[in-house]
XYZ file of C-alpha atoms in Angstrom:
416
model
C 0.000 0.000 0.000
C 1.337 3.435 -0.948
C 0.627 6.517 1.154
C 0.357 9.728 -0.829
C 2.968 12.239 0.336
C 2.218 15.880 1.078
C 5.719 16.876 -0.017
C 4.956 15.898 -3.632
C 3.815 19.435 -4.492
C 7.044 20.898 -3.092
C 9.131 18.387 -5.059
C 7.288 19.290 -8.262
C 7.799 23.020 -7.699
C 11.539 22.580 -7.102
C 11.867 20.361 -10.174
C 10.134 23.010 -12.272
C 12.575 25.648 -10.981
C 16.051 24.074 -10.818
C 18.018 21.812 -13.198
C 18.863 19.592 -10.209
C 16.477 18.351 -7.532
C 18.144 16.789 -4.480
C 15.789 14.913 -2.156
C 17.570 14.213 1.116
C 16.618 12.514 4.343
C 17.181 9.446 6.508
C 17.137 5.969 5.051
C 13.828 4.317 4.195
C 11.587 7.366 4.565
C 10.300 6.892 0.996
C 12.499 9.199 -1.108
C 13.050 6.794 -3.996
C 9.479 5.511 -3.937
C 8.124 9.056 -4.156
C 10.311 10.070 -7.114
C 9.703 6.807 -8.958
C 5.952 7.371 -8.715
C 6.330 10.964 -9.903
C 8.758 10.211 -12.740
C 7.579 10.582 -16.315
C 8.028 7.522 -18.637
C 11.049 8.968 -20.450
C 13.052 9.590 -17.257
C 15.853 7.053 -16.822
C 16.225 5.515 -13.366
C 19.433 4.202 -11.838
C 20.567 3.327 -8.316
C 24.133 3.585 -7.089
C 23.343 0.818 -4.615
C 24.320 -1.463 -7.503
C 28.092 -1.959 -7.072
C 28.788 -2.299 -10.821
C 26.902 0.874 -11.684
C 28.442 2.655 -8.701
C 31.945 1.731 -9.885
C 31.203 3.210 -13.323
C 29.924 6.442 -11.762
C 33.038 6.703 -9.589
C 35.677 5.815 -12.191
C 34.176 7.318 -15.352
C 31.442 9.817 -14.410
C 31.386 11.294 -17.922
C 30.617 7.916 -19.486
C 28.052 7.215 -16.752
C 26.171 10.412 -17.635
C 26.289 9.550 -21.319
C 24.655 6.211 -20.533
C 22.173 7.776 -18.099
C 21.583 11.094 -19.830
C 18.944 13.462 -18.464
C 16.155 13.440 -17.636
C 17.359 10.938 -15.047
C 16.693 9.812 -11.485
C 19.910 8.841 -9.665
C 19.289 7.102 -6.361
C 21.847 7.171 -3.512
C 23.995 9.728 -5.318
C 26.204 10.229 -2.262
C 28.178 7.112 -3.253
C 29.634 8.900 -6.292
C 30.495 12.534 -5.511
C 32.611 12.400 -8.690
C 29.352 12.962 -10.610
C 28.683 16.454 -9.280
C 31.139 18.463 -11.455
C 29.825 16.715 -14.593
C 26.211 17.264 -13.565
C 27.109 20.943 -13.218
C 28.508 21.055 -16.765
C 25.417 19.408 -18.255
C 23.051 21.595 -16.203
C 24.840 24.731 -17.446
C 24.737 23.538 -21.048
C 21.100 22.431 -21.147
C 19.561 24.874 -18.660
C 16.596 22.516 -18.415
C 14.608 22.443 -15.147
C 14.181 18.975 -13.680
C 16.957 17.296 -15.691
C 18.445 15.566 -12.656
C 16.508 14.052 -9.774
C 18.890 12.909 -7.045
C 18.317 11.181 -3.723
C 20.771 10.766 -0.886
C 20.863 9.633 2.723
C 24.302 10.779 3.858
C 23.596 14.468 4.146
C 26.578 15.345 6.312
C 28.994 14.123 3.621
C 27.012 15.030 0.538
C 26.035 18.625 1.247
C 29.601 19.933 0.997
C 29.900 18.487 -2.515
C 26.531 19.909 -3.531
C 27.194 23.410 -2.195
C 30.613 23.507 -3.858
C 29.664 21.999 -7.238
C 25.979 22.768 -7.729
C 25.461 26.113 -6.000
C 22.537 27.905 -7.604
C 21.680 24.884 -9.728
C 20.245 22.493 -7.152
C 17.037 22.783 -5.171
C 17.387 20.802 -1.951
C 14.307 19.236 -0.355
C 14.675 17.517 3.052
C 12.190 14.711 3.686
C 11.229 12.717 6.765
C 8.969 9.714 7.355
C 5.203 9.602 7.106
C 3.305 12.239 9.028
C 0.318 11.159 11.081
C -1.866 13.195 8.732
C -0.508 11.332 5.681
C -1.239 7.997 7.337
C -4.815 9.227 7.806
C -5.014 10.415 4.193
C -4.924 14.138 5.034
C -2.618 16.798 3.586
C -2.974 19.955 5.699
C -0.916 23.136 5.521
C 1.948 23.734 7.971
C 0.689 23.819 11.538
C -0.127 27.246 12.942
C -2.205 28.399 15.896
C -4.910 29.701 13.586
C -8.255 28.778 15.123
C -10.382 29.003 11.924
C -7.895 26.747 10.094
C -7.698 24.373 13.043
C -11.498 24.216 13.104
C -11.404 23.001 9.509
C -8.756 20.432 10.408
C -10.981 19.216 13.222
C -13.774 18.587 10.738
C -11.429 16.603 8.462
C -9.607 14.551 11.118
C -10.717 11.364 12.809
C -10.564 11.585 16.638
C -8.007 9.362 18.350
C -7.777 8.056 21.876
C -4.567 8.278 23.859
C -4.076 4.549 23.226
C -4.365 5.061 19.467
C -1.931 7.980 19.611
C 0.621 5.909 21.530
C 0.208 3.046 19.069
C 1.305 5.483 16.380
C 4.106 6.922 18.554
C 5.390 3.405 19.221
C 5.206 2.363 15.564
C 6.943 5.477 14.261
C 6.900 6.984 10.779
C 8.783 4.581 8.485
C 6.522 3.801 5.488
C 7.527 0.119 5.394
C 5.955 -0.471 8.800
C 2.590 0.666 7.430
C 2.826 -0.840 3.948
C 3.488 -4.416 5.087
C 1.150 -6.143 7.521
C 2.638 -8.241 10.326
C 6.159 -6.897 9.781
C 8.519 -7.698 12.649
C 9.138 -4.227 14.053
C 12.136 -5.222 16.163
C 13.937 -6.938 13.291
C 13.126 -4.011 11.022
C 14.749 -1.434 13.299
C 17.763 -3.672 14.017
C 18.303 -4.024 10.270
C 17.835 -0.282 9.879
C 20.545 0.465 12.446
C 22.915 -2.095 10.938
C 22.498 -0.543 7.496
C 22.909 2.972 8.873
C 26.128 2.100 10.688
C 27.645 -0.051 7.935
C 26.763 2.078 4.914
C 26.104 5.660 5.996
C 28.690 5.969 8.784
C 31.769 4.434 7.214
C 34.215 7.292 7.535
C 36.644 6.621 10.412
C 37.247 10.349 10.672
C 33.578 10.711 11.612
C 33.056 7.571 13.714
C 36.043 5.405 14.623
C 34.152 3.113 17.023
C 30.748 1.937 15.742
C 29.850 0.228 19.027
C 30.488 3.386 21.032
C 28.540 5.398 18.450
C 25.510 3.073 18.691
C 25.644 3.419 22.468
C 25.732 7.197 22.007
C 22.602 7.035 19.828
C 20.818 5.154 22.617
C 21.894 7.786 25.133
C 20.508 10.544 22.881
C 17.252 8.589 22.495
C 16.914 8.473 26.287
C 17.326 12.258 26.363
C 14.799 13.156 23.674
C 12.831 16.335 24.499
C 15.626 17.666 26.727
C 18.169 20.457 26.388
C 21.520 19.522 24.879
C 24.331 19.120 27.404
C 27.480 17.970 25.628
C 29.402 17.396 28.843
C 26.676 15.119 30.206
C 26.365 13.240 26.905
C 30.133 12.805 26.744
C 30.401 11.580 30.318
C 27.623 9.022 29.895
C 28.989 7.808 26.551
C 32.592 7.685 27.739
C 33.869 10.029 25.038
C 35.147 13.598 24.928
C 32.779 16.563 24.722
C 34.043 17.489 21.199
C 33.347 13.906 20.083
C 29.837 14.054 21.574
C 29.222 17.322 19.736
C 30.493 15.855 16.444
C 28.428 12.685 16.822
C 25.259 14.629 17.613
C 25.874 16.811 14.547
C 26.014 13.624 12.432
C 22.621 12.527 13.780
C 21.238 15.981 12.988
C 22.735 16.020 9.478
C 21.305 12.572 8.783
C 17.810 13.717 9.780
C 17.574 11.342 12.738
C 17.641 14.068 15.411
C 16.261 17.593 15.210
C 17.585 20.546 17.217
C 15.344 23.441 18.196
C 17.072 26.674 19.144
C 15.999 28.808 22.126
C 13.927 31.862 21.323
C 15.956 35.026 21.897
C 14.945 38.642 22.226
C 16.924 41.332 24.030
C 13.862 42.080 26.160
C 14.116 38.611 27.706
C 16.730 38.093 30.404
C 18.563 35.006 31.626
C 17.484 32.826 28.695
C 19.543 29.664 28.329
C 21.374 29.212 25.018
C 21.548 25.416 24.673
C 19.298 23.911 21.970
C 16.695 21.242 22.633
C 16.928 17.860 20.904
C 14.237 15.558 19.582
C 14.337 12.200 17.838
C 12.421 12.707 14.600
C 11.136 9.118 14.487
C 9.526 8.038 17.748
C 9.424 4.397 16.664
C 13.196 4.237 16.269
C 13.591 6.111 19.545
C 11.336 3.622 21.372
C 13.242 0.695 19.860
C 16.598 2.097 20.945
C 15.272 2.418 24.489
C 13.933 -1.126 24.520
C 10.235 -0.418 24.988
C 8.354 -3.620 24.152
C 4.871 -2.298 23.428
C 2.827 0.856 23.021
C 0.991 0.127 26.274
C 4.228 -0.119 28.254
C 5.477 3.105 26.674
C 2.203 4.926 27.414
C 2.456 4.023 31.098
C 6.182 4.629 31.427
C 7.957 7.495 33.153
C 8.943 8.811 29.698
C 5.456 8.904 28.194
C 5.355 12.705 28.452
C 8.690 13.099 26.674
C 7.629 10.732 23.903
C 4.307 12.540 23.476
C 6.137 15.861 23.241
C 8.669 14.396 20.801
C 5.878 13.076 18.583
C 3.994 16.412 18.546
C 7.155 18.388 17.747
C 8.166 15.967 14.971
C 4.685 16.170 13.430
C 4.798 19.979 13.418
C 8.366 19.844 12.067
C 7.281 17.562 9.189
C 4.342 19.807 8.338
C 6.792 22.611 7.465
C 9.297 20.426 5.610
C 6.487 18.978 3.503
C 5.571 22.506 2.415
C 9.190 23.300 1.531
C 9.627 25.625 4.488
C 12.197 25.835 7.259
C 10.395 25.050 10.529
C 10.084 28.385 12.439
C 10.250 26.540 15.756
C 11.870 27.652 19.007
C 11.483 27.019 22.720
C 11.949 29.020 25.906
C 13.792 28.225 29.118
C 15.398 30.652 31.546
C 17.663 30.395 34.548
C 14.580 30.269 36.791
C 13.619 27.022 35.008
C 10.526 28.545 33.477
C 9.832 26.798 30.191
C 7.628 27.015 27.124
C 7.806 23.778 25.136
C 7.478 25.310 21.697
C 7.288 28.763 20.123
C 6.282 29.332 16.515
C 7.753 32.624 15.302
C 6.127 33.937 12.135
C 5.455 37.345 10.611
C 6.767 39.232 13.633
C 4.607 37.334 16.119
C 5.297 34.500 18.558
C 2.800 31.759 19.326
C 3.567 29.933 22.597
C 2.693 26.234 22.784
C 2.691 23.794 25.672
C 2.537 20.048 25.005
C 0.832 17.858 27.612
C -0.450 14.287 27.509
C -3.592 14.995 29.554
C -7.051 15.861 28.240
C -7.321 19.309 29.868
C -4.097 20.020 31.780
C -4.503 22.753 34.405
C -2.214 25.808 34.572
C -0.472 24.758 31.353
C -0.252 28.360 30.126
C 1.202 29.793 33.338
C 4.655 30.414 31.840
C 3.381 32.245 28.755
C 3.529 35.469 30.775
C 7.357 35.421 30.651
C 7.061 36.651 27.063
C 5.275 39.907 28.013
C 8.441 42.085 27.862
C 8.764 41.502 24.114
C 5.539 43.467 23.519
C 6.935 46.639 25.076
C 8.080 49.528 22.925
C 11.876 49.782 22.415
C 13.705 52.478 24.326
C 14.753 55.759 22.684
C 17.809 54.236 21.042
C 15.551 51.756 19.296
C 18.024 48.957 19.875
C 16.958 47.510 23.203
C 14.731 44.949 21.566
C 12.421 44.364 18.660
C 8.794 44.850 19.611
C 7.051 41.558 18.941
C 3.407 40.549 19.072
C 2.334 37.613 21.209
C -0.204 35.653 19.202
C -2.714 33.013 20.224
C -1.333 30.470 22.659
C -2.033 26.754 22.585
C -1.900 23.678 24.752
C -1.552 20.649 22.475
C -2.999 17.745 24.409
C -5.493 14.860 24.226
C -8.506 17.159 24.300
C -11.521 15.840 22.393
C -12.234 19.224 20.820
C -10.874 22.713 20.184
C -11.670 24.385 23.497
C -10.860 27.955 24.575
C -8.946 28.188 27.857
C -9.316 31.966 27.986
C -9.393 34.827 25.487
C -5.811 34.199 24.301
C -5.264 30.433 24.646
C -6.819 27.199 23.408
C -6.682 23.473 24.003
C -5.779 21.791 20.675
C -6.233 18.037 20.111
C -2.886 16.492 19.204
C -4.484 14.206 16.619
C -5.423 17.102 14.290
C -1.808 18.211 13.735
């Protein structure tokens, strides 16, 4: 069974604009499947997973591109960076939008080659796994705290219980897990990790010890929805802080972990500067932590962190699918006052709390810390940028869109 992808429109727009489309993202999120379904009959298709074809691309890229002349779809292009200069030459000669469709999983290694060789010629589209909306057959716009739009979403979405939500959190977002009935989830994720370590992380300069790196991934999984502390990560993993920072950057570059930066405004004092990290596939995260079932996860001490991780990843995907950089931030100060998520758009901030309950009390209590940003700047005009505080939200397991007060609403998590 194929699930229609919301990002298809973005992919088409980029292909109509640039000679080169590069679709990036973690392994097995459906990049190749999407492009193969979108490809016109005359487009050639080739995968560098094939060792013979890969060798040709590496040793004689000019001959390779004569054999697989555009329009062409080249899968796993990161295995032959030798192709990029020749793709540039052909793109400059033909000036034909959509000539090259490329996919790649190893973003941390590939992006340098793309930015150096194909600057201005390649449109880059990051892609993640299935969104909850896609699984339900919905294709909404990027999530915003816009009550009229959310009311329409409510009419289109099917209500879910907390058990149903945690079933989805536990399963994750990999298309294969939804396309094949009775797939062994544990074996799937073990195979996924083996492939990731053996094929995507092969550079000893990046990761010299695969066992230690896998242990580090598990440590990061256990810290999802927390602020990054490189010293603590390093100490627990038994590596240096610079190594912990490098390894986390690999997970971010590969699309496995997402970092959200703290919201900053000169009117706000004592704001911490460390980013917050989230696993972008809750199924993989649950597997790494050894949770055996959705029910056990739902009743665990980490159920709140997993619920928050799932909500953030769903909002994150909603922006990527529209071809937009997620305008997501969070707030935490030295007094330990926190706001889980802040959407900053069009000069306004929209504070969001994420809670597993149906109608969590006092969830908006920390929104008041943002009040200083609404004040007028001082005479110099440089103290801070006056910013509007928009509608606030508590994303939770509410059964309906319910106003908390004049400025804040309960929003059901299952409509995101």
